[in-house]
Amino acid sequence: MDLSSLDYRIISTIASVVMTLAWVAYLHLALTQYMRANRPFLVIQHAHENDPSALCLFVNLSKEPVHLQAVMACVHRGDERTSFRITNYERITATEQNVQSKLRQGPIQPGGYLVLGSFADIMLGNQSEDEDSEKLTADHLSQIDSLELCVAVVYASKKYHIGARRHFFLEHLDGNTKIHAYSIFTEQLVHRKHRRTVRAWVNAGVDPWEEQDTADESQSQSGSHIGKKQS
């Protein structure tokens, strides 16, 4: 047996395997970077400070437009929970020009955002328009423990609805109310396991909090935070 010929075949085989693995790793890295770069990213955020009068913004930081389908709010008062749709908000373009339009649905361009209203208006609903007294407004806010905001959108590269969710709690000290987020991050509901939850927000007449994804770890953690706050 020619050992030099055998060694050449072994080296050639090893080189082919290494080259194949290198290409597989390269393709995997390229695909991962592409998916990460094109992943939708939605933000629910304070406009400033922690006062209930602060504006609540919904921001599209994705690379593609999103079509807004539904905005839901859930207000917790002790053991009582009230959920409702938010239907009045102002569209703001990516160039920060206020179109002064009222809408229920519509596309949001990359870098664009919507003003959902102040947190007080969201939590109190029509009460904020009916009450002229700041004291009465403060009394109503003092009864609220937490707020959950949910947004459902259509994203171009997804065949199903995706969403964003963020939880806030209210702190009542010396007659003053402050609102804080449980986390610095907005929860991204963009995977298949979230499809049923987000679709429930879109379906008219369906209470999305009756069909929560029990496997959603972040939701269970938020529930434990709310329990600690109420206790």
PDB file of C-alpha atoms in Angstrom:
ATOM      1  CA  MET A   1       0.000   0.000   0.000  1.00  0.00           C
ATOM      2  CA  ASP A   2       1.254   3.441  -0.924  1.00  0.00           C
ATOM      3  CA  LEU A   3       1.211   5.425   2.339  1.00  0.00           C
ATOM      4  CA  SER A   4       1.687   8.749   0.579  1.00  0.00           C
ATOM      5  CA  SER A   5      -1.425   8.139  -1.535  1.00  0.00           C
ATOM      6  CA  LEU A   6      -3.415   7.135   1.558  1.00  0.00           C
ATOM      7  CA  ASP A   7      -2.285  10.227   3.457  1.00  0.00           C
ATOM      8  CA  TYR A   8      -3.305  12.421   0.524  1.00  0.00           C
ATOM      9  CA  ARG A   9      -6.809  10.933   0.430  1.00  0.00           C
ATOM     10  CA  ILE A  10      -7.224  11.410   4.193  1.00  0.00           C
ATOM     11  CA  ILE A  11      -6.032  14.999   4.031  1.00  0.00           C
ATOM     12  CA  SER A  12      -8.305  15.682   1.044  1.00  0.00           C
ATOM     13  CA  THR A  13     -11.315  14.218   2.867  1.00  0.00           C
ATOM     14  CA  ILE A  14     -10.612  16.212   6.018  1.00  0.00           C
ATOM     15  CA  ALA A  15     -10.185  19.394   3.978  1.00  0.00           C
ATOM     16  CA  SER A  16     -13.521  18.793   2.232  1.00  0.00           C
ATOM     17  CA  VAL A  17     -15.304  18.228   5.552  1.00  0.00           C
ATOM     18  CA  VAL A  18     -13.745  21.352   7.072  1.00  0.00           C
ATOM     19  CA  MET A  19     -14.705  23.417   4.020  1.00  0.00           C
ATOM     20  CA  THR A  20     -18.278  22.119   4.163  1.00  0.00           C
ATOM     21  CA  LEU A  21     -18.553  22.934   7.865  1.00  0.00           C
ATOM     22  CA  ALA A  22     -17.148  26.403   7.226  1.00  0.00           C
ATOM     23  CA  TRP A  23     -19.774  27.080   4.538  1.00  0.00           C
ATOM     24  CA  VAL A  24     -22.567  25.775   6.760  1.00  0.00           C
ATOM     25  CA  ALA A  25     -21.389  28.029   9.605  1.00  0.00           C
ATOM     26  CA  TYR A  26     -21.160  31.008   7.241  1.00  0.00           C
ATOM     27  CA  LEU A  27     -24.653  30.441   5.845  1.00  0.00           C
ATOM     28  CA  HIS A  28     -26.059  30.006   9.350  1.00  0.00           C
ATOM     29  CA  LEU A  29     -24.423  33.256  10.482  1.00  0.00           C
ATOM     30  CA  ALA A  30     -25.685  35.124   7.410  1.00  0.00           C
ATOM     31  CA  LEU A  31     -29.223  33.797   7.907  1.00  0.00           C
ATOM     32  CA  THR A  32     -29.173  34.670  11.610  1.00  0.00           C
ATOM     33  CA  GLN A  33     -27.997  38.216  10.897  1.00  0.00           C
ATOM     34  CA  TYR A  34     -30.635  38.637   8.189  1.00  0.00           C
ATOM     35  CA  MET A  35     -33.439  37.441  10.449  1.00  0.00           C
ATOM     36  CA  ARG A  36     -32.217  39.618  13.311  1.00  0.00           C
ATOM     37  CA  ALA A  37     -31.973  42.686  11.081  1.00  0.00           C
ATOM     38  CA  ASN A  38     -35.499  42.163   9.731  1.00  0.00           C
ATOM     39  CA  ARG A  39     -37.107  41.169  13.013  1.00  0.00           C
ATOM     40  CA  PRO A  40     -40.031  43.432  13.974  1.00  0.00           C
ATOM     41  CA  PHE A  41     -39.434  45.624  17.008  1.00  0.00           C
ATOM     42  CA  LEU A  42     -42.276  47.534  18.657  1.00  0.00           C
ATOM     43  CA  VAL A  43     -42.070  49.833  21.677  1.00  0.00           C
ATOM     44  CA  ILE A  44     -44.676  51.128  24.139  1.00  0.00           C
ATOM     45  CA  GLN A  45     -43.081  54.028  25.977  1.00  0.00           C
ATOM     46  CA  HIS A  46     -43.511  57.080  28.232  1.00  0.00           C
ATOM     47  CA  ALA A  47     -43.055  60.391  26.484  1.00  0.00           C
ATOM     48  CA  HIS A  48     -41.519  61.913  29.632  1.00  0.00           C
ATOM     49  CA  GLU A  49     -41.229  61.371  33.379  1.00  0.00           C
ATOM     50  CA  ASN A  50     -43.593  59.185  35.424  1.00  0.00           C
ATOM     51  CA  ASP A  51     -46.621  61.414  35.848  1.00  0.00           C
ATOM     52  CA  PRO A  52     -50.008  59.971  34.766  1.00  0.00           C
ATOM     53  CA  SER A  53     -50.384  63.008  32.506  1.00  0.00           C
ATOM     54  CA  ALA A  54     -47.355  61.836  30.495  1.00  0.00           C
ATOM     55  CA  LEU A  55     -48.106  60.789  26.941  1.00  0.00           C
ATOM     56  CA  CYS A  56     -47.985  57.125  25.973  1.00  0.00           C
ATOM     57  CA  LEU A  57     -46.270  56.393  22.661  1.00  0.00           C
ATOM     58  CA  PHE A  58     -46.373  53.380  20.369  1.00  0.00           C
ATOM     59  CA  VAL A  59     -43.204  53.340  18.249  1.00  0.00           C
ATOM     60  CA  ASN A  60     -42.387  51.236  15.189  1.00  0.00           C
ATOM     61  CA  LEU A  61     -38.631  50.560  15.215  1.00  0.00           C
ATOM     62  CA  SER A  62     -38.919  47.819  12.596  1.00  0.00           C
ATOM     63  CA  LYS A  63     -37.347  48.116   9.153  1.00  0.00           C
ATOM     64  CA  GLU A  64     -40.734  47.698   7.480  1.00  0.00           C
ATOM     65  CA  PRO A  65     -44.108  49.389   8.013  1.00  0.00           C
ATOM     66  CA  VAL A  66     -46.630  47.782  10.333  1.00  0.00           C
ATOM     67  CA  HIS A  67     -50.399  47.961   9.994  1.00  0.00           C
ATOM     68  CA  LEU A  68     -52.077  48.690  13.308  1.00  0.00           C
ATOM     69  CA  GLN A  69     -55.024  46.406  14.041  1.00  0.00           C
ATOM     70  CA  ALA A  70     -55.913  46.887  17.710  1.00  0.00           C
ATOM     71  CA  VAL A  71     -54.793  48.655  20.867  1.00  0.00           C
ATOM     72  CA  MET A  72     -56.075  47.163  24.113  1.00  0.00           C
ATOM     73  CA  ALA A  73     -55.841  48.351  27.706  1.00  0.00           C
ATOM     74  CA  CYS A  74     -56.518  46.447  30.915  1.00  0.00           C
ATOM     75  CA  VAL A  75     -56.898  48.353  34.181  1.00  0.00           C
ATOM     76  CA  HIS A  76     -56.567  46.549  37.523  1.00  0.00           C
ATOM     77  CA  ARG A  77     -58.355  47.881  40.599  1.00  0.00           C
ATOM     78  CA  GLY A  78     -57.768  45.394  43.388  1.00  0.00           C
ATOM     79  CA  ASP A  79     -59.484  42.180  42.291  1.00  0.00           C
ATOM     80  CA  GLU A  80     -61.443  44.031  39.599  1.00  0.00           C
ATOM     81  CA  ARG A  81     -60.149  44.036  36.035  1.00  0.00           C
ATOM     82  CA  THR A  82     -61.525  46.124  33.169  1.00  0.00           C
ATOM     83  CA  SER A  83     -60.391  45.712  29.562  1.00  0.00           C
ATOM     84  CA  PHE A  84     -61.276  47.918  26.607  1.00  0.00           C
ATOM     85  CA  ARG A  85     -60.072  49.087  23.206  1.00  0.00           C
ATOM     86  CA  ILE A  86     -58.276  52.377  22.667  1.00  0.00           C
ATOM     87  CA  THR A  87     -59.705  53.909  19.499  1.00  0.00           C
ATOM     88  CA  ASN A  88     -58.746  57.602  19.615  1.00  0.00           C
ATOM     89  CA  TYR A  89     -55.121  58.540  19.075  1.00  0.00           C
ATOM     90  CA  GLU A  90     -53.064  60.825  16.868  1.00  0.00           C
ATOM     91  CA  ARG A  91     -50.822  59.688  14.019  1.00  0.00           C
ATOM     92  CA  ILE A  92     -47.278  61.087  13.996  1.00  0.00           C
ATOM     93  CA  THR A  93     -45.015  60.575  10.963  1.00  0.00           C
ATOM     94  CA  ALA A  94     -41.352  59.614  11.076  1.00  0.00           C
ATOM     95  CA  THR A  95     -40.514  63.290  10.407  1.00  0.00           C
ATOM     96  CA  GLU A  96     -42.433  64.259  13.562  1.00  0.00           C
ATOM     97  CA  GLN A  97     -45.173  66.136  11.696  1.00  0.00           C
ATOM     98  CA  ASN A  98     -48.500  65.970  13.467  1.00  0.00           C
ATOM     99  CA  VAL A  99     -51.161  65.020  10.941  1.00  0.00           C
ATOM    100  CA  GLN A 100     -53.872  65.787  13.520  1.00  0.00           C
ATOM    101  CA  SER A 101     -55.939  62.801  12.435  1.00  0.00           C
ATOM    102  CA  LYS A 102     -58.024  60.500  14.573  1.00  0.00           C
ATOM    103  CA  LEU A 103     -57.939  56.863  13.542  1.00  0.00           C
ATOM    104  CA  ARG A 104     -58.653  53.339  14.610  1.00  0.00           C
ATOM    105  CA  GLN A 105     -56.319  51.441  12.302  1.00  0.00           C
ATOM    106  CA  GLY A 106     -53.634  52.170   9.777  1.00  0.00           C
ATOM    107  CA  PRO A 107     -50.005  51.759   8.688  1.00  0.00           C
ATOM    108  CA  ILE A 108     -47.075  53.121  10.675  1.00  0.00           C
ATOM    109  CA  GLN A 109     -43.861  53.720   8.751  1.00  0.00           C
ATOM    110  CA  PRO A 110     -40.433  52.720  10.104  1.00  0.00           C
ATOM    111  CA  GLY A 111     -39.457  55.288  12.709  1.00  0.00           C
ATOM    112  CA  GLY A 112     -43.045  56.507  12.988  1.00  0.00           C
ATOM    113  CA  TYR A 113     -45.105  56.485  16.146  1.00  0.00           C
ATOM    114  CA  LEU A 114     -48.575  57.080  17.526  1.00  0.00           C
ATOM    115  CA  VAL A 115     -49.590  59.115  20.531  1.00  0.00           C
ATOM    116  CA  LEU A 116     -52.060  56.852  22.328  1.00  0.00           C
ATOM    117  CA  GLY A 117     -53.014  59.656  24.725  1.00  0.00           C
ATOM    118  CA  SER A 118     -51.948  60.366  28.277  1.00  0.00           C
ATOM    119  CA  PHE A 119     -51.795  57.476  30.719  1.00  0.00           C
ATOM    120  CA  ALA A 120     -54.518  59.162  32.779  1.00  0.00           C
ATOM    121  CA  ASP A 121     -56.824  59.403  29.757  1.00  0.00           C
ATOM    122  CA  ILE A 122     -56.163  55.767  28.880  1.00  0.00           C
ATOM    123  CA  MET A 123     -56.878  54.504  32.399  1.00  0.00           C
ATOM    124  CA  LEU A 124     -59.897  56.702  33.124  1.00  0.00           C
ATOM    125  CA  GLY A 125     -61.462  56.648  29.667  1.00  0.00           C
ATOM    126  CA  ASN A 126     -64.516  58.888  29.428  1.00  0.00           C
ATOM    127  CA  GLN A 127     -64.186  59.806  33.097  1.00  0.00           C
ATOM    128  CA  SER A 128     -61.192  62.001  32.261  1.00  0.00           C
ATOM    129  CA  GLU A 129     -63.397  64.047  29.912  1.00  0.00           C
ATOM    130  CA  ASP A 130     -66.311  64.262  32.320  1.00  0.00           C
ATOM    131  CA  GLU A 131     -64.296  65.309  35.371  1.00  0.00           C
ATOM    132  CA  ASP A 132     -63.171  68.947  35.517  1.00  0.00           C
ATOM    133  CA  SER A 133     -61.686  68.690  38.986  1.00  0.00           C
ATOM    134  CA  GLU A 134     -58.079  67.559  39.340  1.00  0.00           C
ATOM    135  CA  LYS A 135     -58.972  66.203  42.778  1.00  0.00           C
ATOM    136  CA  LEU A 136     -61.641  63.912  41.343  1.00  0.00           C
ATOM    137  CA  THR A 137     -59.199  62.709  38.701  1.00  0.00           C
ATOM    138  CA  ALA A 138     -56.595  62.030  41.400  1.00  0.00           C
ATOM    139  CA  ASP A 139     -59.196  60.126  43.445  1.00  0.00           C
ATOM    140  CA  HIS A 140     -60.012  57.884  40.484  1.00  0.00           C
ATOM    141  CA  LEU A 141     -56.328  57.250  39.778  1.00  0.00           C
ATOM    142  CA  SER A 142     -55.675  56.357  43.420  1.00  0.00           C
ATOM    143  CA  GLN A 143     -57.991  53.346  43.025  1.00  0.00           C
ATOM    144  CA  ILE A 144     -55.926  51.866  40.168  1.00  0.00           C
ATOM    145  CA  ASP A 145     -53.136  49.385  40.889  1.00  0.00           C
ATOM    146  CA  SER A 146     -51.758  48.577  37.457  1.00  0.00           C
ATOM    147  CA  LEU A 147     -52.187  48.988  33.713  1.00  0.00           C
ATOM    148  CA  GLU A 148     -51.507  46.563  30.875  1.00  0.00           C
ATOM    149  CA  LEU A 149     -51.223  47.855  27.301  1.00  0.00           C
ATOM    150  CA  CYS A 150     -51.353  45.530  24.285  1.00  0.00           C
ATOM    151  CA  VAL A 151     -50.907  46.331  20.596  1.00  0.00           C
ATOM    152  CA  ALA A 152     -51.640  44.017  17.650  1.00  0.00           C
ATOM    153  CA  VAL A 153     -50.217  44.733  14.192  1.00  0.00           C
ATOM    154  CA  VAL A 154     -49.716  43.126  10.793  1.00  0.00           C
ATOM    155  CA  TYR A 155     -46.069  42.879   9.720  1.00  0.00           C
ATOM    156  CA  ALA A 156     -45.224  42.388   6.046  1.00  0.00           C
ATOM    157  CA  SER A 157     -43.004  39.325   6.429  1.00  0.00           C
ATOM    158  CA  LYS A 158     -45.316  37.533   8.871  1.00  0.00           C
ATOM    159  CA  LYS A 159     -48.376  35.546   7.845  1.00  0.00           C
ATOM    160  CA  TYR A 160     -50.000  36.088  11.222  1.00  0.00           C
ATOM    161  CA  HIS A 161     -50.559  38.986  13.605  1.00  0.00           C
ATOM    162  CA  ILE A 162     -47.762  40.029  15.926  1.00  0.00           C
ATOM    163  CA  GLY A 163     -47.993  42.182  19.020  1.00  0.00           C
ATOM    164  CA  ALA A 164     -46.329  44.102  21.809  1.00  0.00           C
ATOM    165  CA  ARG A 165     -47.258  44.233  25.482  1.00  0.00           C
ATOM    166  CA  ARG A 166     -46.076  46.265  28.455  1.00  0.00           C
ATOM    167  CA  HIS A 167     -47.117  46.339  32.104  1.00  0.00           C
ATOM    168  CA  PHE A 168     -47.157  49.385  34.368  1.00  0.00           C
ATOM    169  CA  PHE A 169     -47.894  49.815  38.072  1.00  0.00           C
ATOM    170  CA  LEU A 170     -49.091  52.898  39.922  1.00  0.00           C
ATOM    171  CA  GLU A 171     -47.387  54.211  43.038  1.00  0.00           C
ATOM    172  CA  HIS A 172     -49.529  56.299  45.404  1.00  0.00           C
ATOM    173  CA  LEU A 173     -47.563  58.369  47.937  1.00  0.00           C
ATOM    174  CA  ASP A 174     -48.763  61.418  49.907  1.00  0.00           C
ATOM    175  CA  GLY A 175     -51.648  62.033  47.556  1.00  0.00           C
ATOM    176  CA  ASN A 176     -49.426  61.912  44.467  1.00  0.00           C
ATOM    177  CA  THR A 177     -49.602  59.189  41.833  1.00  0.00           C
ATOM    178  CA  LYS A 178     -46.681  58.009  39.725  1.00  0.00           C
ATOM    179  CA  ILE A 179     -46.714  55.376  37.005  1.00  0.00           C
ATOM    180  CA  HIS A 180     -43.775  53.022  36.435  1.00  0.00           C
ATOM    181  CA  ALA A 181     -43.053  50.190  34.018  1.00  0.00           C
ATOM    182  CA  TYR A 182     -42.283  46.763  35.479  1.00  0.00           C
ATOM    183  CA  SER A 183     -39.513  46.310  32.908  1.00  0.00           C
ATOM    184  CA  ILE A 184     -37.408  48.608  30.758  1.00  0.00           C
ATOM    185  CA  PHE A 185     -38.303  46.405  27.786  1.00  0.00           C
ATOM    186  CA  THR A 186     -41.507  46.063  25.795  1.00  0.00           C
ATOM    187  CA  GLU A 187     -42.510  42.421  25.472  1.00  0.00           C
ATOM    188  CA  GLN A 188     -42.364  41.308  21.826  1.00  0.00           C
ATOM    189  CA  LEU A 189     -45.067  38.785  20.857  1.00  0.00           C
ATOM    190  CA  VAL A 190     -43.714  37.824  17.447  1.00  0.00           C
ATOM    191  CA  HIS A 191     -43.474  34.025  17.576  1.00  0.00           C
ATOM    192  CA  ARG A 192     -46.001  31.360  16.651  1.00  0.00           C
ATOM    193  CA  LYS A 193     -46.667  30.519  20.297  1.00  0.00           C
ATOM    194  CA  HIS A 194     -48.101  34.042  20.726  1.00  0.00           C
ATOM    195  CA  ARG A 195     -50.399  33.836  17.697  1.00  0.00           C
ATOM    196  CA  ARG A 196     -53.531  32.865  19.612  1.00  0.00           C
ATOM    197  CA  THR A 197     -53.059  35.604  22.207  1.00  0.00           C
ATOM    198  CA  VAL A 198     -52.542  38.389  19.665  1.00  0.00           C
ATOM    199  CA  ARG A 199     -55.377  37.172  17.431  1.00  0.00           C
ATOM    200  CA  ALA A 200     -57.706  37.437  20.415  1.00  0.00           C
ATOM    201  CA  TRP A 201     -56.903  41.140  20.704  1.00  0.00           C
ATOM    202  CA  VAL A 202     -57.945  41.633  17.095  1.00  0.00           C
ATOM    203  CA  ASN A 203     -61.190  39.676  17.204  1.00  0.00           C
ATOM    204  CA  ALA A 204     -64.063  41.981  18.062  1.00  0.00           C
ATOM    205  CA  GLY A 205     -65.835  41.189  21.297  1.00  0.00           C
ATOM    206  CA  VAL A 206     -63.100  38.872  22.586  1.00  0.00           C
ATOM    207  CA  ASP A 207     -61.469  39.606  25.923  1.00  0.00           C
ATOM    208  CA  PRO A 208     -57.768  38.901  25.288  1.00  0.00           C
ATOM    209  CA  TRP A 209     -57.079  38.325  28.977  1.00  0.00           C
ATOM    210  CA  GLU A 210     -59.290  35.228  28.935  1.00  0.00           C
ATOM    211  CA  GLU A 211     -57.049  33.478  26.404  1.00  0.00           C
ATOM    212  CA  GLN A 212     -53.562  34.301  27.632  1.00  0.00           C
ATOM    213  CA  ASP A 213     -50.758  31.987  26.633  1.00  0.00           C
ATOM    214  CA  THR A 214     -50.023  30.180  29.882  1.00  0.00           C
ATOM    215  CA  ALA A 215     -46.645  29.159  28.550  1.00  0.00           C
ATOM    216  CA  ASP A 216     -45.608  32.786  28.275  1.00  0.00           C
ATOM    217  CA  GLU A 217     -43.011  33.100  31.019  1.00  0.00           C
ATOM    218  CA  SER A 218     -42.861  36.869  31.035  1.00  0.00           C
ATOM    219  CA  GLN A 219     -46.622  37.129  31.573  1.00  0.00           C
ATOM    220  CA  SER A 220     -46.467  34.897  34.633  1.00  0.00           C
ATOM    221  CA  GLN A 221     -43.619  36.959  36.042  1.00  0.00           C
ATOM    222  CA  SER A 222     -45.634  40.141  35.541  1.00  0.00           C
ATOM    223  CA  GLY A 223     -48.589  38.567  37.341  1.00  0.00           C
ATOM    224  CA  SER A 224     -46.403  37.808  40.323  1.00  0.00           C
ATOM    225  CA  HIS A 225     -45.221  41.421  40.388  1.00  0.00           C
ATOM    226  CA  ILE A 226     -48.825  42.636  40.412  1.00  0.00           C
ATOM    227  CA  GLY A 227     -49.636  40.284  43.271  1.00  0.00           C
ATOM    228  CA  LYS A 228     -46.739  41.673  45.296  1.00  0.00           C
ATOM    229  CA  LYS A 229     -47.871  45.226  44.586  1.00  0.00           C
ATOM    230  CA  GLN A 230     -51.438  44.525  45.719  1.00  0.00           C
ATOM    231  CA  SER A 231     -50.253  42.774  48.878  1.00  0.00           C
TER     232      SER A 231
END
